Coordinates of C-alpha atoms and ligand atoms in Angstrom, one line a residue:
X185 CA -1.3 -33.9 38.3
X186 CA 0.8 -31.1 38.0
X187 CA 1.9 -33.2 34.8
X188 CA -1.7 -34.0 33.6
X189 CA -2.7 -30.1 33.3
X190 CA 0.5 -29.1 31.9
X191 CA -0.3 -31.6 28.8
X192 CA -3.8 -30.5 28.7
X193 CA -2.4 -26.9 28.5
X194 CA -0.6 -27.9 25.9
X195 CA -3.1 -30.1 23.8
X196 CA -5.4 -26.7 24.1
X197 CA -2.6 -24.9 22.9
X198 CA -1.9 -26.8 20.1
X199 CA -5.2 -26.5 19.3
X200 CA -6.0 -23.3 19.3
X201 CA -2.8 -22.7 16.9
X202 CA -4.1 -25.2 14.7
X203 CA -7.2 -23.4 14.2
X204 CA -5.8 -19.9 14.0
X205 CA -2.8 -21.8 11.3
X206 CA -6.3 -23.1 9.5
X207 CA -7.8 -19.7 9.6
X208 CA -5.1 -18.0 8.1
X209 CA -4.8 -20.4 5.7
X210 CA -8.0 -19.7 4.6
X211 CA -7.4 -16.2 4.5
X212 CA -4.5 -16.4 2.3
X213 CA -6.2 -19.0 -0.3
X214 CA -9.6 -16.3 -0.3
X215 CA -7.0 -13.0 -1.2
X216 CA -5.1 -15.3 -3.4
X217 CA -8.9 -16.4 -5.5
X218 CA -9.8 -12.1 -5.2
X219 CA -6.2 -11.1 -6.8
X220 CA -6.7 -13.5 -9.2
X221 CA -10.3 -12.7 -10.1
X222 CA -9.3 -8.8 -10.1
X223 CA -6.3 -9.5 -12.1
X224 CA -8.6 -11.2 -14.9
X225 CA -11.4 -8.5 -14.6
X226 CA -9.2 -5.6 -15.0
X227 CA -7.3 -7.1 -17.6
X228 CA -9.8 -8.5 -20.2
X229 CA -11.8 -5.3 -19.6
X230 CA -9.0 -3.5 -20.3
X231 CA -8.0 -5.7 -23.4
X232 CA -11.0 -4.9 -25.4
X233 CA -11.4 -1.1 -25.5
X234 CA -7.8 -1.3 -25.9
X235 CA -8.1 -3.2 -29.0
X236 CA -10.3 -1.1 -31.0
X237 CA -8.1 1.7 -30.2
X238 CA -5.5 -0.3 -32.0
X239 CA -7.6 -1.1 -34.6
X240 CA -9.0 2.7 -35.4
X241 CA -5.5 3.5 -34.8
X242 CA -4.5 1.2 -38.0
X243 CA -7.6 2.5 -39.9
X244 CA -6.3 6.2 -39.5
X245 CA -2.9 5.4 -40.6
X246 CA -4.2 4.4 -44.3
X247 CA -5.9 7.9 -44.4
X248 CA -4.5 11.2 -45.3
X249 CA -3.1 12.9 -42.5
X250 CA -0.4 16.0 -42.2
X251 CA 2.8 15.4 -41.1
X252 CA 1.8 16.5 -37.5
X253 CA -1.2 14.7 -37.4
X254 CA 0.9 11.4 -38.3
X255 CA 3.6 12.4 -35.3
X256 CA 0.6 12.3 -32.7
X257 CA -0.8 8.6 -34.6
X258 CA 3.0 7.4 -34.2
X259 CA 2.8 8.2 -30.2
X260 CA -1.0 7.2 -29.9
X261 CA 0.2 3.6 -31.6
X262 CA 2.8 3.3 -29.5
X263 CA 1.2 3.7 -26.3
X264 CA -1.6 1.7 -27.0
X265 CA 0.6 -1.0 -28.1
X266 CA 2.7 -0.7 -24.6
X267 CA -0.6 -0.8 -22.8
X268 CA -1.4 -3.8 -24.7
X269 CA 1.9 -5.6 -24.1
X270 CA 1.6 -4.3 -20.2
X271 CA -2.2 -6.1 -19.6
X272 CA -1.0 -9.3 -21.6
X273 CA 2.2 -9.7 -19.9
X274 CA 0.0 -9.4 -16.5
X275 CA -2.7 -11.6 -17.3
X276 CA 0.2 -14.4 -18.1
X277 CA 1.8 -13.5 -14.9
X278 CA -1.4 -13.8 -13.0
X279 CA -2.1 -16.9 -14.9
X280 CA 1.3 -18.5 -14.0
X281 CA 0.9 -17.4 -10.2
X282 CA -2.2 -18.9 -9.9
X283 CA -1.0 -22.4 -11.6
X284 CA -3.5 -22.1 -14.6
X285 CA -0.9 -21.9 -17.8
X286 CA -0.7 -24.7 -19.5
X287 CA 1.7 -26.2 -21.5
X288 CA 0.6 -28.1 -24.6
X289 CA 2.7 -31.1 -26.3
X290 CA 2.6 -30.4 -30.0
X291 CA 4.9 -31.9 -32.2
X292 CA 6.7 -29.2 -34.7
X293 CA 10.1 -28.4 -36.4
X294 CA 12.2 -26.0 -34.1
X295 CA 14.0 -25.0 -37.3
X296 CA 11.0 -23.4 -38.8
X297 CA 10.0 -22.0 -36.1
X298 CA 12.8 -20.2 -34.5
X299 CA 13.7 -19.2 -37.7
X300 CA 10.1 -17.6 -38.1
X301 CA 10.1 -15.9 -34.5
X302 CA 13.5 -14.3 -34.6
X303 CA 12.4 -12.7 -37.7
X304 CA 9.0 -11.8 -36.4
X305 CA 10.8 -10.6 -33.2
X306 CA 13.0 -7.9 -34.2
X307 CA 11.5 -4.4 -33.2
X308 CA 10.7 -2.4 -36.6
X309 CA 12.4 0.4 -34.8
X310 CA 15.9 -1.4 -34.5
X311 CA 18.9 0.8 -35.7
X312 CA 20.5 -0.2 -38.7
X313 CA 23.4 -0.3 -37.4
X314 CA 22.5 -3.4 -35.6
X315 CA 22.9 -6.7 -37.3
X316 CA 20.5 -9.7 -36.6
X317 CA 21.8 -13.3 -37.4
X318 CA 20.3 -16.7 -37.1
X319 CA 22.1 -20.0 -37.2
X320 CA 19.9 -23.4 -36.7
X321 CA 21.8 -26.3 -36.7
X322 CA 20.5 -28.7 -38.8
X323 CA 20.0 -31.2 -36.4
X324 CA 17.0 -29.2 -35.6
X325 CA 15.5 -30.2 -38.8
X326 CA 13.8 -32.0 -37.3
X327 CA 9.9 -32.6 -35.4
X328 CA 10.3 -32.5 -31.5
X329 CA 7.6 -32.6 -28.8
X330 CA 7.2 -29.7 -26.6
X331 CA 4.9 -26.4 -26.6
X332 CA 5.9 -24.3 -29.4
X333 CA 3.8 -21.4 -28.6
X334 CA 5.7 -21.2 -25.3
X335 CA 9.1 -21.4 -27.0
X336 CA 7.8 -18.9 -29.4
X337 CA 6.8 -16.3 -26.3
X338 CA 10.4 -16.3 -24.8
X339 CA 12.4 -16.3 -27.6
X340 CA 10.7 -13.3 -28.8
X341 CA 11.1 -11.6 -25.8
X342 CA 14.9 -12.1 -25.8
X343 CA 15.1 -11.2 -29.0
X344 CA 12.9 -8.1 -28.7
X345 CA 15.6 -7.3 -25.3
X346 CA 18.5 -8.1 -27.2
X347 CA 17.5 -5.6 -29.6
X348 CA 16.5 -2.9 -27.8
X349 CA 19.2 -2.9 -25.4
X350 CA 21.7 -2.8 -28.4
X351 CA 22.5 0.5 -29.9
X352 CA 24.9 -1.2 -32.4
X353 CA 26.7 -4.4 -33.4
X354 CA 24.6 -7.1 -33.2
X355 CA 22.1 -9.6 -32.1
X356 CA 23.0 -13.6 -32.5
X357 CA 20.3 -16.5 -32.1
X358 CA 22.2 -19.8 -32.3
X359 CA 20.4 -22.8 -31.7
X360 CA 21.2 -26.7 -31.5
X361 CA 19.9 -29.5 -30.1
X362 CA 22.1 -31.0 -26.8
X363 CA 22.0 -34.9 -26.4
X364 CA 21.6 -35.5 -22.5
X365 CA 20.9 -38.2 -20.6
X366 CA 17.4 -38.7 -20.8
X367 CA 16.0 -36.5 -23.2
X368 CA 17.7 -34.3 -26.0
X369 CA 17.8 -30.8 -24.9
X370 CA 16.6 -28.2 -27.1
X371 CA 19.1 -25.1 -26.5
X372 CA 18.8 -21.4 -28.1
X373 CA 21.2 -18.4 -27.3
X374 CA 20.4 -15.0 -27.7
X375 CA 23.8 -13.4 -27.8
X376 CA 24.2 -9.1 -28.3
X377 CA 26.9 -6.8 -27.9
X378 CA 24.7 -4.8 -26.0
X379 CA 24.5 -2.3 -23.1
X380 CA 25.3 -5.6 -20.9
X381 CA 23.7 -5.9 -17.4
X382 CA 25.6 -5.1 -14.1
X383 CA 26.3 -8.0 -11.3
X384 CA 23.9 -6.8 -9.0
X385 CA 21.0 -6.7 -11.4
X386 CA 21.7 -10.2 -13.0
X387 CA 20.2 -11.6 -9.6
X388 CA 17.6 -10.0 -10.2
X389 CA 16.7 -9.3 -14.1
X390 CA 14.3 -12.8 -14.0
X391 CA 12.2 -11.0 -11.1
X392 CA 8.9 -9.3 -11.9
X393 CA 9.3 -5.3 -12.7
X394 CA 13.0 -5.8 -12.4
X395 CA 14.6 -2.9 -14.6
X396 CA 18.0 -1.7 -14.3
X397 CA 17.3 1.8 -12.8
X398 CA 14.5 4.3 -13.8
X399 CA 16.8 6.0 -16.2
X400 CA 17.2 2.2 -19.0
X401 CA 12.9 1.9 -18.0
X402 CA 13.0 5.4 -19.3
X403 CA 15.3 5.4 -22.1
X404 CA 14.0 1.9 -23.3
X405 CA 10.6 1.5 -22.2
X406 CA 9.3 -2.0 -21.7
X407 CA 7.0 -3.4 -18.5
X408 CA 10.1 -5.5 -16.4
X409 CA 7.7 -8.5 -16.8
X410 CA 9.0 -10.4 -20.0
X411 CA 12.1 -12.1 -18.1
X412 CA 10.1 -13.3 -15.2
X413 CA 7.4 -14.4 -17.8
X414 CA 9.8 -16.0 -19.6
X415 CA 11.3 -17.7 -16.3
X416 CA 8.4 -18.8 -15.2
X417 CA 7.8 -20.5 -18.7
X418 CA 10.7 -22.4 -18.6
X419 CA 9.9 -23.8 -15.2
X420 CA 6.6 -25.1 -16.5
X421 CA 8.5 -26.6 -19.7
X422 CA 10.9 -28.0 -17.0
X423 CA 13.9 -26.3 -18.6
X424 CA 16.2 -23.8 -17.5
X425 CA 17.6 -20.3 -18.7
X426 CA 20.3 -18.9 -17.9
X427 CA 22.5 -15.2 -18.3
X428 CA 26.0 -14.2 -18.5
X429 CA 26.6 -10.4 -19.2
X430 CA 29.4 -7.9 -19.0
X431 CA 28.3 -3.9 -18.5
X432 CA 29.1 -1.9 -22.1
X433 CA 30.1 -5.1 -23.8
X434 CA 26.5 -7.2 -24.3
X435 CA 24.6 -10.0 -22.8
X436 CA 24.3 -13.7 -23.5
X437 CA 20.9 -16.0 -22.7
X438 CA 20.6 -19.4 -23.3
X439 CA 17.1 -21.3 -23.1
X440 CA 17.6 -25.1 -22.2
X441 CA 14.3 -27.2 -22.7
X442 CA 14.3 -31.0 -22.8
X443 CA 12.1 -32.5 -25.7
X444 CA 11.2 -35.5 -27.0
X445 CA 12.0 -36.8 -30.7
X446 CA 8.1 -36.8 -32.4
X447 CA 9.1 -40.4 -34.4
X448 CA 8.4 -42.6 -30.9
X449 CA 5.1 -40.3 -29.7
X450 CA 1.9 -39.5 -30.7
X451 CA 1.7 -36.0 -30.1
X452 CA -0.2 -34.2 -32.6
X453 CA 1.3 -32.3 -35.4
X454 CA 1.2 -28.4 -35.6
X455 CA 2.7 -25.9 -37.8
X456 CA 2.8 -22.8 -35.3
X457 CA 0.5 -19.7 -36.6
X458 CA 3.2 -17.1 -36.4
Ligands
ADP621 P1 11.8 -5.3 -20.3 O1 12.6 -5.4 -21.0 O2 10.2 -5.0 -20.4 O3 11.8 -4.0 -19.1 P2 12.3 -7.6 -19.1 O4 11.4 -8.6 -18.0 O5 12.2 -8.6 -20.4 O6 11.5 -6.5 -19.0 O7 13.9 -7.2 -18.9 C1 14.2 -6.8 -17.2 C2 15.1 -5.9 -17.4 O8 16.4 -6.5 -17.6 C3 15.5 -4.7 -18.4 O9 14.3 -3.8 -18.5 C4 16.9 -4.2 -18.6 O10 17.1 -3.9 -17.4 C5 17.4 -6.0 -18.2 N1 17.5 -6.5 -19.6 C6 16.8 -7.5 -20.2 N2 17.2 -7.9 -21.3 C7 18.5 -7.4 -21.7 C8 19.6 -7.2 -22.5 N3 19.7 -8.1 -23.3 N4 20.9 -6.3 -22.5 C9 20.8 -5.6 -21.1 N5 19.4 -5.9 -20.4 C10 18.5 -6.4 -20.0

């Protein structure tokens, strides 16, 4: 009888745990959903007024302003560009976390994409002492299939970081195709001779809001989200992103994305709009 009693107690207990677990799961799901809705509303509602601030700032730039007005305008432009960048990053992050970011499979020429992306990613404020070199191997002058827009997004982030954290020296982008067992792999290396990343920080740079320290954040700006987004997108593309760095000597990021040759497939062709 005692045995039956104990077993019944256990069954009741486990039933209760199951119910509590179920309730906690539902609660967590509803929290995630409200967080996603909140992020979407905030980011969409911030984006339209911001776009109008940026648009009018651009118009003002063309008018006849005196020296100090131009200085104020430049500051206004920097701040609004930064805000738009932050809002876009937050939107991307919330989409990625909700599993709502989609990747496309399109055929494109990686050599053209990489060269044009690097050219556009170099920030206008890059010091003249920093040289940007691009070396894309000829075997990338072909058509491959993966998501060109996401590759462009990651590469833009890596190149703009490399330029931002390199006060003098060079930023070198190399790209080539590696033949792996199942797929060819698109490899893009972004190497700079900048400030470098400490051993402790290396572990964290791919996490959200990870900036080396607040002095770096103040000095170089940035949201601390770019690499976290790049890492999550790389995972979606079933690739890998890795980092080697030495403080005071520079950093090298390597992006590896499996692709397919377009000839054997029927993915729609695209010439990415840059
Ligand atoms: P952001 O650049 O917007 O701050 P990221 O996620 O792109 O955000 O980078 C996170 C942090 O990693 C940067 O704030 C910086 O401390 C470090 N970092 C990234 N790229 C480099 C680089 N090429 N050289 C030195 N530090 C870097």
